Each structure stands twice: as structure tokens, then as C-alpha cells.
PDB file of C-alpha atoms and ligand atoms in Angstrom:
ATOM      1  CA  UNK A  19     -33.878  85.572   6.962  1.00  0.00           C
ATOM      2  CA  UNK A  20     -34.116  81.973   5.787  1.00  0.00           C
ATOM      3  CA  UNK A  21     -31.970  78.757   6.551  1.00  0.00           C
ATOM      4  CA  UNK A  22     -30.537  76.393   4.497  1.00  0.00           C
ATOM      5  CA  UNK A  23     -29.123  73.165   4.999  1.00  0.00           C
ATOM      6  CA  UNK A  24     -25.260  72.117   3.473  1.00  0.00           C
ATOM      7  CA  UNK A  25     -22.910  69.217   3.704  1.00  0.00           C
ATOM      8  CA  UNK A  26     -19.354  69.420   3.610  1.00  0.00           C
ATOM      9  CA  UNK A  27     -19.443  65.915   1.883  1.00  0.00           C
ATOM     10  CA  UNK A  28     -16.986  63.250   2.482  1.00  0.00           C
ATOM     11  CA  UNK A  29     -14.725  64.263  -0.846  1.00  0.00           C
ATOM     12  CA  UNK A  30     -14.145  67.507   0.487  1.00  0.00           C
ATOM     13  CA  UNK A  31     -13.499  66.743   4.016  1.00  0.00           C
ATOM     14  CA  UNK A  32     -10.739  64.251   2.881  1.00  0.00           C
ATOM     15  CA  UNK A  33      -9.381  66.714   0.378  1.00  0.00           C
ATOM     16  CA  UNK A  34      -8.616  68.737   3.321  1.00  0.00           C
ATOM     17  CA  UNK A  35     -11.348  71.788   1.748  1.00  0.00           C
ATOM     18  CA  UNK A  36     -13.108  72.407   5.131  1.00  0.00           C
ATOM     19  CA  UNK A  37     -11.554  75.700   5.870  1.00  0.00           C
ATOM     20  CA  UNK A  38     -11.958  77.122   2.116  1.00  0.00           C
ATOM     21  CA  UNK A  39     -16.040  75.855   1.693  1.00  0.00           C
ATOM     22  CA  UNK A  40     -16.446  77.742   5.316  1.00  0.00           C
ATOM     23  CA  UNK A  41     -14.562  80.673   4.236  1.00  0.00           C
ATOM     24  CA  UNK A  42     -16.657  81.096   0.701  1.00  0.00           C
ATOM     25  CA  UNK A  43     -20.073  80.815   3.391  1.00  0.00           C
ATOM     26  CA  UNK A  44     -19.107  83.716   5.861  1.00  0.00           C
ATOM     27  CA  UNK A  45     -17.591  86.069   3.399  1.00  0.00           C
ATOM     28  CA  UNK A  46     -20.569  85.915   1.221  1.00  0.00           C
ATOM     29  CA  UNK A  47     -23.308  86.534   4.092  1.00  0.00           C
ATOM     30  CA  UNK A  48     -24.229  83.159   5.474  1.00  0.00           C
ATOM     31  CA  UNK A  49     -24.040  82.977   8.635  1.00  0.00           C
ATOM     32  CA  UNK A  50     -23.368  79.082  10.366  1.00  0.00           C
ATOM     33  CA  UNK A  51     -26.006  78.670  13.288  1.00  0.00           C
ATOM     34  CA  UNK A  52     -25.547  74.797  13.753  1.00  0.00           C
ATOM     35  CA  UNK A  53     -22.702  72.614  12.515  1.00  0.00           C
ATOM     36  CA  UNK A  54     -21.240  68.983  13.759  1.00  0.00           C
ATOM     37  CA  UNK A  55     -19.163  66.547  12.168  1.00  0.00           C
ATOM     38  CA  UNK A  56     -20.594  63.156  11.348  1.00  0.00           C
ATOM     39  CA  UNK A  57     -19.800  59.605   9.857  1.00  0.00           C
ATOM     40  CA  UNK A  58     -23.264  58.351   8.339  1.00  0.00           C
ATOM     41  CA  UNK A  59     -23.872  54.527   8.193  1.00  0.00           C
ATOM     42  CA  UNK A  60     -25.381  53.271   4.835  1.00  0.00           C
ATOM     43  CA  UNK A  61     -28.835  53.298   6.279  1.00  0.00           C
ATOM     44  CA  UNK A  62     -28.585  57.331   7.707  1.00  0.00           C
ATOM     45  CA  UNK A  63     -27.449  58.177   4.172  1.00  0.00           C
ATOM     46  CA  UNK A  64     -30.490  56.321   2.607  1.00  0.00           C
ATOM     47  CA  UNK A  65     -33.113  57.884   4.899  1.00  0.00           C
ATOM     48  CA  UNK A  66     -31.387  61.421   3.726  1.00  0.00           C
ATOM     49  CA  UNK A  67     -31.490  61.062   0.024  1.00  0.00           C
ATOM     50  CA  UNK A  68     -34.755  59.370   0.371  1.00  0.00           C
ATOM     51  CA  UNK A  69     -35.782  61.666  -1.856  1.00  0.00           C
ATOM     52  CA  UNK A  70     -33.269  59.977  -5.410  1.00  0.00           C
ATOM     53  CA  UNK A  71     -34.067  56.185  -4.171  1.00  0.00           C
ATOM     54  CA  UNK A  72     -35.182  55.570  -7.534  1.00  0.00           C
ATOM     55  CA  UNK A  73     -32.763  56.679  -8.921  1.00  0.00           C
ATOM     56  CA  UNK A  74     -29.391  54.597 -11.026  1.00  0.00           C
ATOM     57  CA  UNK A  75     -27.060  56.299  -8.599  1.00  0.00           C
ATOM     58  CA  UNK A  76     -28.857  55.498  -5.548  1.00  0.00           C
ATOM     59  CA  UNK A  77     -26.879  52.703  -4.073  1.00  0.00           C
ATOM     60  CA  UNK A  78     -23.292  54.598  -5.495  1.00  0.00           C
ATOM     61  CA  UNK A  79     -24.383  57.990  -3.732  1.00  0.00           C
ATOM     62  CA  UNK A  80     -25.153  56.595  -0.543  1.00  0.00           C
ATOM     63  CA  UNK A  81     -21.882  54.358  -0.512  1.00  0.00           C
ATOM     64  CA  UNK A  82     -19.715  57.241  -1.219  1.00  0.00           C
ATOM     65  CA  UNK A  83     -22.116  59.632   1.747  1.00  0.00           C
ATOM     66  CA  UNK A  84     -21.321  56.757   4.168  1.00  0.00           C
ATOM     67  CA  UNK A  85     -17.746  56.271   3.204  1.00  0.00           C
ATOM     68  CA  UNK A  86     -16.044  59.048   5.581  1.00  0.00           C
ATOM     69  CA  UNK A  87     -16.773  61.561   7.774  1.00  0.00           C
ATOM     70  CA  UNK A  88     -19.171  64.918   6.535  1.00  0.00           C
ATOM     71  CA  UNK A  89     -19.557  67.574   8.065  1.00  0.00           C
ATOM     72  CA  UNK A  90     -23.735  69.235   8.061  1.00  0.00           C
ATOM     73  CA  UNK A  91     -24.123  72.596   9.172  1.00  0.00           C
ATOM     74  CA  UNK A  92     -27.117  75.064   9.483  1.00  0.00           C
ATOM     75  CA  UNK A  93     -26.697  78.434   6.878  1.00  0.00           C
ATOM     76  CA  UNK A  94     -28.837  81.204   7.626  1.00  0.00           C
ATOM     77  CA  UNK A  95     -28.909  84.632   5.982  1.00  0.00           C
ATOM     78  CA  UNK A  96     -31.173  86.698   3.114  1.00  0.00           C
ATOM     79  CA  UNK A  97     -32.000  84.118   0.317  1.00  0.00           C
ATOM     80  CA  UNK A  98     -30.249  81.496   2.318  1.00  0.00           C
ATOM     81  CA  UNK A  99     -31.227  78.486  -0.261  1.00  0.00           C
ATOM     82  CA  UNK A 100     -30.700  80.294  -3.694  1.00  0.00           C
ATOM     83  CA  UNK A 101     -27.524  82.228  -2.573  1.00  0.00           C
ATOM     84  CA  UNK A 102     -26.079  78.545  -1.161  1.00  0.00           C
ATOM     85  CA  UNK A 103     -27.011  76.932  -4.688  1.00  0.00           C
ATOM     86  CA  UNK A 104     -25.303  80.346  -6.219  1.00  0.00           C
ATOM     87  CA  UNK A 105     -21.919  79.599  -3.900  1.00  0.00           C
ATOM     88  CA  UNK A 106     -22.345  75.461  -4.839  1.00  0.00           C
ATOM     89  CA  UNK A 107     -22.359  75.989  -8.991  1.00  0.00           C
ATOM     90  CA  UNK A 108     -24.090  73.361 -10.734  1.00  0.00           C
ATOM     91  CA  UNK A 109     -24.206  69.485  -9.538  1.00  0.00           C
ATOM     92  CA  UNK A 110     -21.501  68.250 -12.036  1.00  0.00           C
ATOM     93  CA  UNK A 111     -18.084  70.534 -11.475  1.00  0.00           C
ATOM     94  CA  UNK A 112     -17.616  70.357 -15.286  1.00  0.00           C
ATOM     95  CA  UNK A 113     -20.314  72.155 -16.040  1.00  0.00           C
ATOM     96  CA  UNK A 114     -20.096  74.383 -12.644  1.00  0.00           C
ATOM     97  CA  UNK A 115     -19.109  78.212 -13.152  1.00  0.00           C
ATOM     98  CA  UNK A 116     -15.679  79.655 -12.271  1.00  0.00           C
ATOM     99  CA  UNK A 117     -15.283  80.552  -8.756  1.00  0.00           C
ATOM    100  CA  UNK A 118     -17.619  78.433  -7.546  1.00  0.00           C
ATOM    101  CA  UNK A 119     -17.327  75.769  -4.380  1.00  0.00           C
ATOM    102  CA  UNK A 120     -17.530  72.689  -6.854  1.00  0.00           C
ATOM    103  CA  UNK A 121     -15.590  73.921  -9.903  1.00  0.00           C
ATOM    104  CA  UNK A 122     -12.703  74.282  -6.957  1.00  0.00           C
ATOM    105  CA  UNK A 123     -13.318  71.704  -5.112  1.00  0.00           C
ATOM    106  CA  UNK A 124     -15.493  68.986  -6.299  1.00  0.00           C
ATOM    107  CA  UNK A 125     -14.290  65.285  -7.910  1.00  0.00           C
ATOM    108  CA  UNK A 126     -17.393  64.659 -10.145  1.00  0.00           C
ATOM    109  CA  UNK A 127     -20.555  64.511 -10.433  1.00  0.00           C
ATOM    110  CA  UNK A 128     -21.201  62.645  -7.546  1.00  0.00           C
ATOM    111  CA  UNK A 129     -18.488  63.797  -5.159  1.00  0.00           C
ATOM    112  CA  UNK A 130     -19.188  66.914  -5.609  1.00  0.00           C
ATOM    113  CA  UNK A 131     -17.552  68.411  -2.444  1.00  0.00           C
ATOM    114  CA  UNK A 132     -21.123  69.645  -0.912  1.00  0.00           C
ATOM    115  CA  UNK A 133     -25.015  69.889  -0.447  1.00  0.00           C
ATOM    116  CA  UNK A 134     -27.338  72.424  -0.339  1.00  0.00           C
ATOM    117  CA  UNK A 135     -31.783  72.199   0.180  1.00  0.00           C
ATOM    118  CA  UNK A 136     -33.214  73.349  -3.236  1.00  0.00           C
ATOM    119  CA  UNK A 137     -36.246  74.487  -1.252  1.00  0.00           C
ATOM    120  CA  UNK A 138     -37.687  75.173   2.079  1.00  0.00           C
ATOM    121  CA  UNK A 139     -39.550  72.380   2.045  1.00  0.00           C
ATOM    122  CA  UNK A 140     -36.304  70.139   1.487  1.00  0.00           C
ATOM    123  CA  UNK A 141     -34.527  72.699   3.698  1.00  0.00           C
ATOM    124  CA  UNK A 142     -37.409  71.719   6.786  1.00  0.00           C
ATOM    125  CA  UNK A 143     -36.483  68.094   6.339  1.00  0.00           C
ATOM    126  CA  UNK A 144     -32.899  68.118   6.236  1.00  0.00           C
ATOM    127  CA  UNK A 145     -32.538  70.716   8.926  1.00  0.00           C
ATOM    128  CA  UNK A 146     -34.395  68.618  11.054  1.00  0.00           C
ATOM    129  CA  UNK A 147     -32.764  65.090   9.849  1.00  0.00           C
ATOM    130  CA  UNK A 148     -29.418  66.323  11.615  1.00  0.00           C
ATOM    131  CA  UNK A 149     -30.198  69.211  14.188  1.00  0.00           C
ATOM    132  CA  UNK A 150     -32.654  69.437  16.931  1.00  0.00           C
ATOM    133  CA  UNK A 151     -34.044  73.099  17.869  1.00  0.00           C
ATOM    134  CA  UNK A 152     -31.329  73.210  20.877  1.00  0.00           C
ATOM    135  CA  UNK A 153     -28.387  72.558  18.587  1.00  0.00           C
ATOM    136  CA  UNK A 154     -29.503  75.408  16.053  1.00  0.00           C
ATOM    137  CA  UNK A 155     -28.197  79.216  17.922  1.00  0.00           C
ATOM    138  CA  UNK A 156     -29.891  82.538  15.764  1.00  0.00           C
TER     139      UNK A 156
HETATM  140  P1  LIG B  15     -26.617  66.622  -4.123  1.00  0.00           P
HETATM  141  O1  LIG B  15     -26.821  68.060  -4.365  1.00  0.00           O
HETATM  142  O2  LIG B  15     -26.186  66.189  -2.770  1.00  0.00           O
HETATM  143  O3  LIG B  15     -27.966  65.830  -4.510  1.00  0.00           O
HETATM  144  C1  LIG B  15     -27.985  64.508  -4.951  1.00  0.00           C
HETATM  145  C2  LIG B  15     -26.613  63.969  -5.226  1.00  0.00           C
HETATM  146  O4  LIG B  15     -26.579  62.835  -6.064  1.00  0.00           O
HETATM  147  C3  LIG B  15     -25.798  65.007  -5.973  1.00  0.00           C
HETATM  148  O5  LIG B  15     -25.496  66.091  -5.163  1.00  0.00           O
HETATM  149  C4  LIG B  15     -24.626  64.172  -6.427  1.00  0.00           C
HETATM  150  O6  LIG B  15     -23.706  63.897  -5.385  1.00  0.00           O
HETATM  151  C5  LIG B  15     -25.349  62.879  -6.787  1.00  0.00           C
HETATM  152  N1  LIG B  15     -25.686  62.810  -8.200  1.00  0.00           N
HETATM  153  C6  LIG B  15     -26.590  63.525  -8.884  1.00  0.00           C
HETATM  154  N2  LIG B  15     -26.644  63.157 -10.166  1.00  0.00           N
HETATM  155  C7  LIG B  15     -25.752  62.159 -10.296  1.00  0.00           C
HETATM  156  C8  LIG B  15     -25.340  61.357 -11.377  1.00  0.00           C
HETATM  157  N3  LIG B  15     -25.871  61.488 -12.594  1.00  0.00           N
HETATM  158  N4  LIG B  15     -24.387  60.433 -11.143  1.00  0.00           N
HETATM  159  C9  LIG B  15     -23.876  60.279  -9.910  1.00  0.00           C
HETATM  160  N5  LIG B  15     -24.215  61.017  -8.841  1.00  0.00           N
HETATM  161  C10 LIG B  15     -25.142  61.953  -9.034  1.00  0.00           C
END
């Protein structure tokens, strides 16, 4: 068993894709153990993508992550991470595969309807950036 962490990302929640991104989670075997909705300031949304603060989209990403309310939840199941990234498709929708979550429900490249950790290290952090150990039930 392994857990992953996803966003439903601001896009998405205003697009009114909540139920559908859940639905494509439990009916392909990952299992929501934590989950809260949340309206990041500018500065939460920094500390989280800490990780691209070099990068040119930066200051774009973290406007649009702190423009509306997201929703972060705890996946846990076999292959959690990979089988998440397999549900997601690839980061620009364009280039995602049919039937995935952001070829049917992303904007672009950067609202791109939802996260997911790439690893377990990045899955440790972001778990932990939004969920204590009594908000996370097994
Ligand atoms: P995510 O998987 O949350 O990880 C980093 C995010 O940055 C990514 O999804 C997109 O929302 C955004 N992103 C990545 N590459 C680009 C890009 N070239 N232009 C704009 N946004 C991007």
C-alpha cells in the first residue's frame, strides 16, 4: 500500500469536475483516506510548489493555485503514485491520452484540473504540507 497526494485544482473545482475526478479515483482502486477543501493564499501556494520557484511560470502557477478554492485529498492503494500519474495523463491536456482526468477535464497546461506526488519523497512532503496524522483514516 502506498499514498499519494492529489489536488482537485482550482480549474476543476470551478468547472464543476469534483464528482467526475473522485469517481475516476475510487473506481480505479484508490482509496481517499484524507480530503478537505481549501482556498490557498499566494504565500501557502509558494511554500507548496517550492519545489518550480525557479521556474518562468512560478509567479503565474501560484496566482492561478491561490485564485479559488482546491480541494487536497490523501490517495492510498497498490502503486498509489504511478497509478495517480496513470489516471492524471501528461501535464499539458494536449498531449494527455484519451480517457484520462486532464484530456477531460483540464484548461492547459497550467490549469490542468489536478496534482499528483511524482515520488514518495514529494508524496512525504505534500502529505504532510496539508494533513496532520489525525486527519489521515487507513
Ligand atoms: P503540477 O503537476 O501541479 O506541477 C507543477 C505545475 O506547474 C503543473 O502541474 C502545471 O499546473 C504547471 N506547469 C508546468 N509546466 C508549465 C508550463 N510550461 N507553463 C505553465 N504552467 C506549467
Amino acid at each position: 500500500m502506498e499514498r499519494t497526494l492529489s489536488i482537485i485544482k482550482p480549474d476543476a473545482v470551478a468547472n464543476g469536475h469534483i464528482g467526475n475526478i473522485i469517481k475516476r479515483f475510487e473506481s480505479n482502486g484508490l482509496k481517499i483516506v484524507a480530503m478537505k477543501m481549501i482556498f490557498m493564499t499566494k504565500n501557502e501556494a509558494q511554500g507548496f510548489y517550492a519545489v518550480h520557484k525557479d521556474r518562468p511560470f512560478f509567479d503565474s502557477l501560484t496566482d492561478f493555485m491561490s485564485s479559488g478554492p482546491a480541494i487536497p485529498m490523501v490517495l492510498e492503494g497498490g502503486n498509489a503514485i504511478a497509478k495517480n500519474r496513470e489516471l492524471m495523463g501528461a501535464t499539458d491536456p494536449k498531449e494527455a491520452a484519451e480517457g484520462t482526468i486532464r484530456r477531460d477535464f483540464a484548461v492547459d497546461k497550467e490549469k490542468n484540473a489536478v496534482h499528483g506526488s511524482d515520488s514518495p519523497e514529494s508524496a512525504a512532503f505534500e502529505i504532510g504540507y496539508f494533513f496532520n496524522s489525525l486527519e489521515i483514516l487507513g
